[in-house]
GROMACS .gro file of C-alpha atoms in nm:
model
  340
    1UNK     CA    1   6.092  11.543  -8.920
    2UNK     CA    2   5.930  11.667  -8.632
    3UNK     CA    3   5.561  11.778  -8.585
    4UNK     CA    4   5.531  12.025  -8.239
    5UNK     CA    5   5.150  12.110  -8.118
    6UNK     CA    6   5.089  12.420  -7.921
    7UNK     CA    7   4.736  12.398  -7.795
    8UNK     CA    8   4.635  12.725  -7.698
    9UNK     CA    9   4.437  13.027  -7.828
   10UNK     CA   10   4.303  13.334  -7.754
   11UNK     CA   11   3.997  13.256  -7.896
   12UNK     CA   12   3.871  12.952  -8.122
   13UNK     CA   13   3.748  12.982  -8.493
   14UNK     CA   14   3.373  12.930  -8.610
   15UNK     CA   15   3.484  12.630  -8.814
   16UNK     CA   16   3.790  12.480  -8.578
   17UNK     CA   17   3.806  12.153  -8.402
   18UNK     CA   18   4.194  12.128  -8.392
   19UNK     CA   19   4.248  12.050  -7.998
   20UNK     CA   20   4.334  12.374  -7.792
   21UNK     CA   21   4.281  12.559  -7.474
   22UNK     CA   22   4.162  12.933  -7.456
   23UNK     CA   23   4.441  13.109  -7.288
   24UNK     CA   24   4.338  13.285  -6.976
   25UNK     CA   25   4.506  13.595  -6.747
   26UNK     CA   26   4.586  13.465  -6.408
   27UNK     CA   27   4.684  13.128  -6.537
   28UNK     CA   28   4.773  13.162  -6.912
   29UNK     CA   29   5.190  13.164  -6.764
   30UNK     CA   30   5.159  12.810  -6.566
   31UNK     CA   31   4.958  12.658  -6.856
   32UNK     CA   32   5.202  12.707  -7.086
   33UNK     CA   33   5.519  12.663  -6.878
   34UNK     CA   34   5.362  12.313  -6.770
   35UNK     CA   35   5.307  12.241  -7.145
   36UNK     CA   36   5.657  12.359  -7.248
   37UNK     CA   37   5.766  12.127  -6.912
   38UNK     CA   38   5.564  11.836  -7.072
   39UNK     CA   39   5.705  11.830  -7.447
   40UNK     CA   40   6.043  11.830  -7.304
   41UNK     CA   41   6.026  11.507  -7.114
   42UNK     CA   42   5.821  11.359  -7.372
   43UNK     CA   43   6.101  11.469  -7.628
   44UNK     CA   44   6.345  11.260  -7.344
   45UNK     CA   45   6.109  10.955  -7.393
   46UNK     CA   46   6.165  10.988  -7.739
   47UNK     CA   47   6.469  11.047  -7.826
   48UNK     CA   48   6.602  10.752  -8.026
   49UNK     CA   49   6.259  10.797  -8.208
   50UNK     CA   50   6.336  11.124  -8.301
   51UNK     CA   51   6.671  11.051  -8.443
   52UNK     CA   52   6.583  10.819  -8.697
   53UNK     CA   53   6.334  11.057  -8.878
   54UNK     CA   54   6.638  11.319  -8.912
   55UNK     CA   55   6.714  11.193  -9.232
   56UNK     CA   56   6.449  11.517  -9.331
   57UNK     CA   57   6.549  11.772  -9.052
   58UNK     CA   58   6.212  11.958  -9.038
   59UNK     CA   59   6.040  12.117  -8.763
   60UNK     CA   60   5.700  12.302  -8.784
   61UNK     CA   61   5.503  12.469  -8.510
   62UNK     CA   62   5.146  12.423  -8.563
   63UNK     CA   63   4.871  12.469  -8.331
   64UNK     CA   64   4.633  12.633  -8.190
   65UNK     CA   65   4.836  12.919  -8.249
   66UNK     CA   66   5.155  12.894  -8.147
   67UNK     CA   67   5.221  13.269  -8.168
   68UNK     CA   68   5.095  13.307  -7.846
   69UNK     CA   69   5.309  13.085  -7.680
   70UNK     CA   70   5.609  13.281  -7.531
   71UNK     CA   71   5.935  13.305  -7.718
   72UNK     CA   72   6.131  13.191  -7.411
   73UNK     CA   73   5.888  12.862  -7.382
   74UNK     CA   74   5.936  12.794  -7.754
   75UNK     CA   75   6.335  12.872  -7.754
   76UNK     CA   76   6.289  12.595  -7.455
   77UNK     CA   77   6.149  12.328  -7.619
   78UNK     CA   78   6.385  12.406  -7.982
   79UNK     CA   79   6.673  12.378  -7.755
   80UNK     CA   80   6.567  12.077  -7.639
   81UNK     CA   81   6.500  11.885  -7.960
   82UNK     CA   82   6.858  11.954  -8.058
   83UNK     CA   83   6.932  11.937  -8.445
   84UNK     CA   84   6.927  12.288  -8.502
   85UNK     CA   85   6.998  12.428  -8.785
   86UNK     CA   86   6.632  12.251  -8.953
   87UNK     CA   87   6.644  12.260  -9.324
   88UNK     CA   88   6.293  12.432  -9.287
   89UNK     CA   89   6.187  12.539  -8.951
   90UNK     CA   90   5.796  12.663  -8.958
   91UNK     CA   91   5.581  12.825  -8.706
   92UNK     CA   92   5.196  12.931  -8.764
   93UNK     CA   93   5.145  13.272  -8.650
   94UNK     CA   94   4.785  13.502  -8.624
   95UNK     CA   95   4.805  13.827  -8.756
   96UNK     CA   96   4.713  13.992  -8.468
   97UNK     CA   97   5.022  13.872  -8.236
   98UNK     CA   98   5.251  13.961  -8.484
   99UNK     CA   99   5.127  14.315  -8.523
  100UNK     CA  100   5.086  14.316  -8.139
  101UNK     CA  101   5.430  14.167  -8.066
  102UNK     CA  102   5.605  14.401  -8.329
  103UNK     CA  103   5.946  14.388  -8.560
  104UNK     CA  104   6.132  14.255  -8.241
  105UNK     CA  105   5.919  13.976  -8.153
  106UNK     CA  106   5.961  13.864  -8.574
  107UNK     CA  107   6.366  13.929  -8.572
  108UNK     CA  108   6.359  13.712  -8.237
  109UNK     CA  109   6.186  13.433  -8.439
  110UNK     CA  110   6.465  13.500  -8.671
  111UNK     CA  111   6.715  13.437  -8.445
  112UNK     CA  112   6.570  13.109  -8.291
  113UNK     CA  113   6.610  12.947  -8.673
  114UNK     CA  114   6.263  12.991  -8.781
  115UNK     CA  115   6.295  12.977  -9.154
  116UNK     CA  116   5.921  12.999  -9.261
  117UNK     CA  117   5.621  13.138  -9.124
  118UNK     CA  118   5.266  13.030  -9.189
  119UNK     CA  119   4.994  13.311  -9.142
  120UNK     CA  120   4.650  13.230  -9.090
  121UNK     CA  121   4.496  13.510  -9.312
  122UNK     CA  122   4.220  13.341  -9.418
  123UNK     CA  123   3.970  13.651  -9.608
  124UNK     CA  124   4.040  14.000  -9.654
  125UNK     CA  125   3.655  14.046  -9.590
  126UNK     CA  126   3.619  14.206  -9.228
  127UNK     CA  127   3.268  14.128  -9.200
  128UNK     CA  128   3.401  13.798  -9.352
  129UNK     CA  129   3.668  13.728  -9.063
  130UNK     CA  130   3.411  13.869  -8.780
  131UNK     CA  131   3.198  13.527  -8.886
  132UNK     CA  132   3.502  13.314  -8.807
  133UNK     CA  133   3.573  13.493  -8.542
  134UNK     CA  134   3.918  13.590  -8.617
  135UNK     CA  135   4.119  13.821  -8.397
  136UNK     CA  136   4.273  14.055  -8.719
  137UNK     CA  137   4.107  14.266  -8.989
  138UNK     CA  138   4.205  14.282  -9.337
  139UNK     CA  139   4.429  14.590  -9.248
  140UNK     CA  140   4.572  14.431  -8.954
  141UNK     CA  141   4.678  14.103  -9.186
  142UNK     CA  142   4.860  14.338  -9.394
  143UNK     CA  143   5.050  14.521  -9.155
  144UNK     CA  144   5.163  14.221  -9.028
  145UNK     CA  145   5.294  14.064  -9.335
  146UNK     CA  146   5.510  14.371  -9.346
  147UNK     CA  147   5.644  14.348  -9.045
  148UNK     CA  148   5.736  13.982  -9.149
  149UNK     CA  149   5.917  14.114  -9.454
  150UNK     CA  150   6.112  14.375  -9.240
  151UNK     CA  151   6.162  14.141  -8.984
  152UNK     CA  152   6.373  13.960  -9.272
  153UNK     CA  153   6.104  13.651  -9.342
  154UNK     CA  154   6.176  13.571  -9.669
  155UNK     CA  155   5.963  13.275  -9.709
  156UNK     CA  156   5.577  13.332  -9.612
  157UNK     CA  157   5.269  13.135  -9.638
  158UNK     CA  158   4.942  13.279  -9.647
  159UNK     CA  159   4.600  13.081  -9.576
  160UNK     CA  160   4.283  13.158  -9.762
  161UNK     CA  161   3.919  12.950  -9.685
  162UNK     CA  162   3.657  12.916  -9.955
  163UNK     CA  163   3.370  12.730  -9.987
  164UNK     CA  164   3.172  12.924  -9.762
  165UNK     CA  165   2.773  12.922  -9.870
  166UNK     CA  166   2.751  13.327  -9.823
  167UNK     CA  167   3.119  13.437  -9.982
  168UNK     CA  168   3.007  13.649 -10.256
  169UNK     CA  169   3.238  13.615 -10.605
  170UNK     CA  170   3.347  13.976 -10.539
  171UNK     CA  171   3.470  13.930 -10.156
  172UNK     CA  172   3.680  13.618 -10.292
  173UNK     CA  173   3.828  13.823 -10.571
  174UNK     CA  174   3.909  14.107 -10.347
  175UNK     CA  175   4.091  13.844 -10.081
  176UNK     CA  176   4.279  13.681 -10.370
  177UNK     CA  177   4.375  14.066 -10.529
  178UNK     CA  178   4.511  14.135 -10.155
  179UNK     CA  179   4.713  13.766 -10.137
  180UNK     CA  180   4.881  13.833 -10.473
  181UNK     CA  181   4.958  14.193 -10.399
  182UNK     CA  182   5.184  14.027 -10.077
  183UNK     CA  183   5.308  13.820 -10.336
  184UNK     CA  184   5.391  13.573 -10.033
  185UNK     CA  185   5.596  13.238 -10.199
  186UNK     CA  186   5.372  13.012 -10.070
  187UNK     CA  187   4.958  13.003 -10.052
  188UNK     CA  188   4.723  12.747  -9.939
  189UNK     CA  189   4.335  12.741 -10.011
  190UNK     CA  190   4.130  12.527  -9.818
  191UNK     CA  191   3.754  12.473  -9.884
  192UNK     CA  192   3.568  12.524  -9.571
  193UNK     CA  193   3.452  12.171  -9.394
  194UNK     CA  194   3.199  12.111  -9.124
  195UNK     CA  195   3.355  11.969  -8.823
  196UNK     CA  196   3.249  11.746  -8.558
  197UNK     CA  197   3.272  11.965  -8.211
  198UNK     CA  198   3.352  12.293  -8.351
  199UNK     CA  199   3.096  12.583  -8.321
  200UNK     CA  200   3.060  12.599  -8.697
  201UNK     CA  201   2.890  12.224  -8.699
  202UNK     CA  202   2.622  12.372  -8.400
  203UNK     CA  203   2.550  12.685  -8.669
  204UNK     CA  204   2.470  12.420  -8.915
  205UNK     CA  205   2.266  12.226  -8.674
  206UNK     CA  206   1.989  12.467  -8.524
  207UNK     CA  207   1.958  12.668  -8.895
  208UNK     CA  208   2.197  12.947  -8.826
  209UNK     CA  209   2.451  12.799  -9.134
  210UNK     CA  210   2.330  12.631  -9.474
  211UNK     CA  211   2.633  12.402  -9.601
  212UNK     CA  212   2.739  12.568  -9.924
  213UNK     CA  213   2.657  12.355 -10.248
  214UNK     CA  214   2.884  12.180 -10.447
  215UNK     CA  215   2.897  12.399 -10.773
  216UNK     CA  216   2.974  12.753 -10.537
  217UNK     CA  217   3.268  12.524 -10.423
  218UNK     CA  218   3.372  12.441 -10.757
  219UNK     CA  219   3.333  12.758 -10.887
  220UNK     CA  220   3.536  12.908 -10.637
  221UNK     CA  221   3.818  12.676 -10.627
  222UNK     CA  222   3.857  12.706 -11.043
  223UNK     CA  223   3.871  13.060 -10.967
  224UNK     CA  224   4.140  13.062 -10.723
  225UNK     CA  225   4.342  12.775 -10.952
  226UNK     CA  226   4.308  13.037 -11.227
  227UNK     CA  227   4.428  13.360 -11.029
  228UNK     CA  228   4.741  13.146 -10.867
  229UNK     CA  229   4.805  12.995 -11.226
  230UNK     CA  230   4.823  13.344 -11.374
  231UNK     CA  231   5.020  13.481 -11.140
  232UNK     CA  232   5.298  13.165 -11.151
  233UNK     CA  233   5.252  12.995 -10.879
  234UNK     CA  234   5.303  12.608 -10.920
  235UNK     CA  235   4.999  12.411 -10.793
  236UNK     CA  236   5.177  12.113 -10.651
  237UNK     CA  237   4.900  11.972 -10.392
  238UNK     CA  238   4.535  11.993 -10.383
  239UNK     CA  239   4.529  12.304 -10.159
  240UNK     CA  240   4.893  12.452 -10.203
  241UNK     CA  241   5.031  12.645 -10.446
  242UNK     CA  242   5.393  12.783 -10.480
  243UNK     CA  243   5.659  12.989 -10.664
  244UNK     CA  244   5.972  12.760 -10.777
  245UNK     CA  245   6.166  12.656 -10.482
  246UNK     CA  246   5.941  12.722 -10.255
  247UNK     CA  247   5.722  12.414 -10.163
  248UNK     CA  248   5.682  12.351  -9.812
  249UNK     CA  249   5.953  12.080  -9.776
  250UNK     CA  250   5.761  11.902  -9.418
  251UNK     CA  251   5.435  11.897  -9.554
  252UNK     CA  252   5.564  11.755  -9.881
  253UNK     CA  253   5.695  11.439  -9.626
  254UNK     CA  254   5.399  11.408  -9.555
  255UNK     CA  255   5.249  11.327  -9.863
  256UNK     CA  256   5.517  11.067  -9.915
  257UNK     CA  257   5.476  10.910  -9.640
  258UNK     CA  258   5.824  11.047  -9.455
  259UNK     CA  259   5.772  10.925  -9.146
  260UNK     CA  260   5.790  11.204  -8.866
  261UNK     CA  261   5.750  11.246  -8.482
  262UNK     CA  262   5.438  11.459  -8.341
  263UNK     CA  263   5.529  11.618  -8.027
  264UNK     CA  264   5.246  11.800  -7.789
  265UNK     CA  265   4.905  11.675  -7.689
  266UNK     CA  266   4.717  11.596  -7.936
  267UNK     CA  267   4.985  11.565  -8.241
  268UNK     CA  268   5.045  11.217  -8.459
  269UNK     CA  269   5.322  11.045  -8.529
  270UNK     CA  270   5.445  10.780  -8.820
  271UNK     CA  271   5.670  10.521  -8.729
  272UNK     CA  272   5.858  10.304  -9.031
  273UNK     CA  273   6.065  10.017  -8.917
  274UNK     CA  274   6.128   9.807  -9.213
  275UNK     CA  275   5.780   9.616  -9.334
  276UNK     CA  276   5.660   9.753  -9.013
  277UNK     CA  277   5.436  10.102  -9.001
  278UNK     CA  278   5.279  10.228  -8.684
  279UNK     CA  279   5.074  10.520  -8.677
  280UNK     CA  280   5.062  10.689  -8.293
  281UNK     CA  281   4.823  10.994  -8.147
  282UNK     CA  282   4.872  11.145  -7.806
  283UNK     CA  283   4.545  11.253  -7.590
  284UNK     CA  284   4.400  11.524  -7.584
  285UNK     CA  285   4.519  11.660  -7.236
  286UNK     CA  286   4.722  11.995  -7.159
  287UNK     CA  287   4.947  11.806  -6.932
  288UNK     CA  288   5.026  11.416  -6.849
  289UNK     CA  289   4.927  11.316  -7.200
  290UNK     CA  290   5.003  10.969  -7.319
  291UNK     CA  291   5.012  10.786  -7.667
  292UNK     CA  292   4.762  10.512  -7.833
  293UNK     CA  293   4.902  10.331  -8.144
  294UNK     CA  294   4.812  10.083  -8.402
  295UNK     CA  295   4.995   9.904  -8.658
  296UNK     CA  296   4.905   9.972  -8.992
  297UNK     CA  297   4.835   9.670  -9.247
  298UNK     CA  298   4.957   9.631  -9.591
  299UNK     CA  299   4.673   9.704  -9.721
  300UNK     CA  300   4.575  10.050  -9.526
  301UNK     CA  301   4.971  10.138  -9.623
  302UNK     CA  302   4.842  10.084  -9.994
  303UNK     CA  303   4.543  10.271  -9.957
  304UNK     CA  304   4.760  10.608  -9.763
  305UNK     CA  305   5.033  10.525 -10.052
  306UNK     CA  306   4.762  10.635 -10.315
  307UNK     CA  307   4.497  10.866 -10.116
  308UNK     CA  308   4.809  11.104 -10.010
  309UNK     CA  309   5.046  11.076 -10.330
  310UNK     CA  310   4.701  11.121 -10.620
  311UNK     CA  311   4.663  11.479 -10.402
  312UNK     CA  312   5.003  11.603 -10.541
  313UNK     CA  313   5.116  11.677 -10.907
  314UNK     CA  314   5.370  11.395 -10.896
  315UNK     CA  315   5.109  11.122 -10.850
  316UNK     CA  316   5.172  10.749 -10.786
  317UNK     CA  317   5.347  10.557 -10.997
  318UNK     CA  318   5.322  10.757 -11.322
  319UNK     CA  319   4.932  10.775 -11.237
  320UNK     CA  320   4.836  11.138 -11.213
  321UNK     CA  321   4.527  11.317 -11.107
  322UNK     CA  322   4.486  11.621 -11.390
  323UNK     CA  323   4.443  12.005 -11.206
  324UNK     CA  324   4.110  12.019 -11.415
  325UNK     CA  325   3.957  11.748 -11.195
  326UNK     CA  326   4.160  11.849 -10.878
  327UNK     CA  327   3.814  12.015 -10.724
  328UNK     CA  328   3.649  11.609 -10.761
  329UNK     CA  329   4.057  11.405 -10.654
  330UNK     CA  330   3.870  11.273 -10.317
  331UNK     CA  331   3.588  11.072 -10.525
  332UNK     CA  332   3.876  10.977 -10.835
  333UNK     CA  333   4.088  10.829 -10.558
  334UNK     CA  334   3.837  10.687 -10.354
  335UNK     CA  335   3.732  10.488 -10.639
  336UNK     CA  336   4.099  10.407 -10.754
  337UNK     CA  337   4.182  10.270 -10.383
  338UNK     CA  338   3.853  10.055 -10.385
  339UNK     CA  339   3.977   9.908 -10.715
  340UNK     CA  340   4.302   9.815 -10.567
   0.00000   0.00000   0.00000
C-alpha cells in the first residue's frame, strides 16, 4: 500500500495547506525531473519497507495535483516501485489538465495501470470555484469527466466542498444535480475547514471570510446524505459515499489501520512490526527530503483504533456511529476515546 506525493500546482486553492510548489516556465521541467529523481532513490532506501505492506497492492497519486506532473516522470517513478498490476491504482487529476491534455493524455493513464481517477470538482458554481481559486468552470469539469469516460475510466471519483458560510441552498443543489447527472461510482463531500498557512485562514483573519456556523454545516451535509441516499449510493465513511463495489479500496486501509508507505516530500507513512507501530513524515522540501518518526504507544494505537474505525459504517467492535449523527462523529468519538 503505497501513498506517492506530487507537490506541485499551477496555482494553490483559497482553503489549501497540503505542501506544494507553484510550477513555473523556465524551471517547471528540472523541478519535477529532480523530484521524480528523488522518489526513486528514496523508493531504493525503502525497498524491503515497501514489500511488506504488499499484502494490499495499492497505489494512489495524490498531491498537489499530480496531473501536472508529466506522464513520462510518473511512468518513471510506477516503473520503479515495481508491483504492477495494483489492485487499485489512483491518481488525483484537475479538470482543467484533463480537458487541456485531451482523450490521449486519459488513454495514456490507461495504459500506465491507472485504475481510478479522483477529480477535484469541488462546486458547479463558477462564481463559486473563482473564490477557491480553481483553474476549471463548471463546463470545463464536465467536459472533462467525459473525456474520462471515453478515455475508458470506468471508476471515477468526484469531490464536492460544503460548509462554506456564503453557499446558498440553491448553488449546493445545483452542484449535487450536476454530480449525480455524471453518475460517477464514487463521491466524497468534505466540509470546508480553516487551515493553518493557507490563504483561506488570512481571509478569515483581517474580516474578508466569516467561518460558516454550525447549523448551515449541518444543514448542508443532511442535504447531501439525503441526495446520495436517494440516488443509491452507500455512505460507508464520514465524507464518502459509493455505489456497490466501488469503495475506494486504499483509503479504506486506511481506516483500518493497513499500514502503508508514503513516498514524496511531505507524505506519511505507518509502520507495523508486531506490538511495534511507528508512524513516519518526510519534510517538507522539493528535493533532499528526509524522514522524522515516532513510535506510537498502546494507548495512542487505541485511541487511532477507535477515532478512524467510529468514521466508517463498520464501526469498532460491533460499536457503530448511526448516519443520523454522522454530521456530530468527531465530538461522539472524542468522548468515547476519553472514556477509554
Amino acid at each position: 500500500m503505497i501513498y506517492l506525493h506530487v507537490p506541485f500546482c499551477k496555482s494553490f486553492c483559497t482553503y489549501c495547506d497540503f505542501y506544494s510548489e507553484t510550477v513555473c516556465k523556465g524551471r517547471e521541467a528540472g523541478m519535477m525531473a529532480a523530484y521524480a529523481d528523488g522518489v526513486c532513490r528514496e523508493i531504493d532506501a525503502r525497498r524491503q519497507e515497501i514489500e511488506n505492506t504488499r499484502s494490499l497492492n495499492t497505489l494512489y497519486a495524490g498531491g498537489g495535483t499530480p496531473s501536472v506532473l508529466p506522464l513520462a516522470l510518473l511512468r518513471k517513478i510506477v516503473d520503479h516501485i515495481g508491483g504492477a498490476p495494483f489492485e487499485e491504482f489512483t491518481v488525483e487529476v484537475n479538470p482543467e489538465d484533463i480537458v487541456g491534455s485531451g482523450l490521449e493524455y486519459v488513454r495514456a493513464l490507461k495504459s500506465l495501470g491507472v485504475t481510478r481517477i479522483s477529480m477535484g470538482v469541488q462546486s458547479l458554481d463558477d462564481e463559486m470555484l473563482r473564490w477557491m481559486n480553481r483553474r476549471h468552470t463548471a463546463e470545463r469539469a464536465r467536459e472533462a469527466f467525459g473525456l474520462l469516460r471515453e478515455g475508458g475510466m470506468d471508476n471515477v471519483s468526484v469531490d464536492v466542498i460544503f460548509g462554506i458560510s456564503h453557499l446558498s441552498d440553491a448553488s449546493l443543489d445545483a452542484t449535487m444535480d450536476g454530480v449525480l447527472e455524471m453518475a460517477p461510482e464514487h463521491i466524497s463531500a468534505y466540509q470546508l475547514s480553516i487551515e493553518e498557512g493557507s490563504a483561506l485562514a488570512e481571509m478569515l483573519a483581517d474580516g474578508r471570510y466569516s467561518e460558516a456556523g454550525e447549523e448551515l454545516c449541518r444543514r448542508q451535509y443532511e442535504h447531501i446524505c439525503k441526495r446520495l441516499r436517494d440516488a443509491g449510493y452507500h455512505h460507508y465513511e464520514i465524507s464518502n459515499w459509493a455505489k456497490s463495489g466501488f469503495e475506494a479500496k486504499h483509503n479504506s486501509a486506511y481506516w483500518t489501520r493497513h499500514p502503508y508507505v508514503g513516498l514524496g516530500p511531505g507524505a506519511h507513512s505507518l509502520r507495523i512490526d508486531g506490538d511495534v507501530q511507528v508512524r513516519s513524515w518526510n519534510s517538507q522540501v522539493l528535493s533532499g527530503w528526509i524522514s522524522e518518526s515516532e513510535t506510537l504507544s498502546a494507548e495512542e494505537i487505541r485511541e487511532e483504533e477507535m477515532m478512524l474505525g467510529l468514521r466508517t459504517d463498520k464501526g469498532v467492535n460491533g460499536l457503530v456511529i448511526p448516519e443520523s449523527d454522522w454530521f456530530i462523529a468527531d465530538s461522539i468519538i472524542a468522548d468515547i476515546v476519553s472514556k477509554i
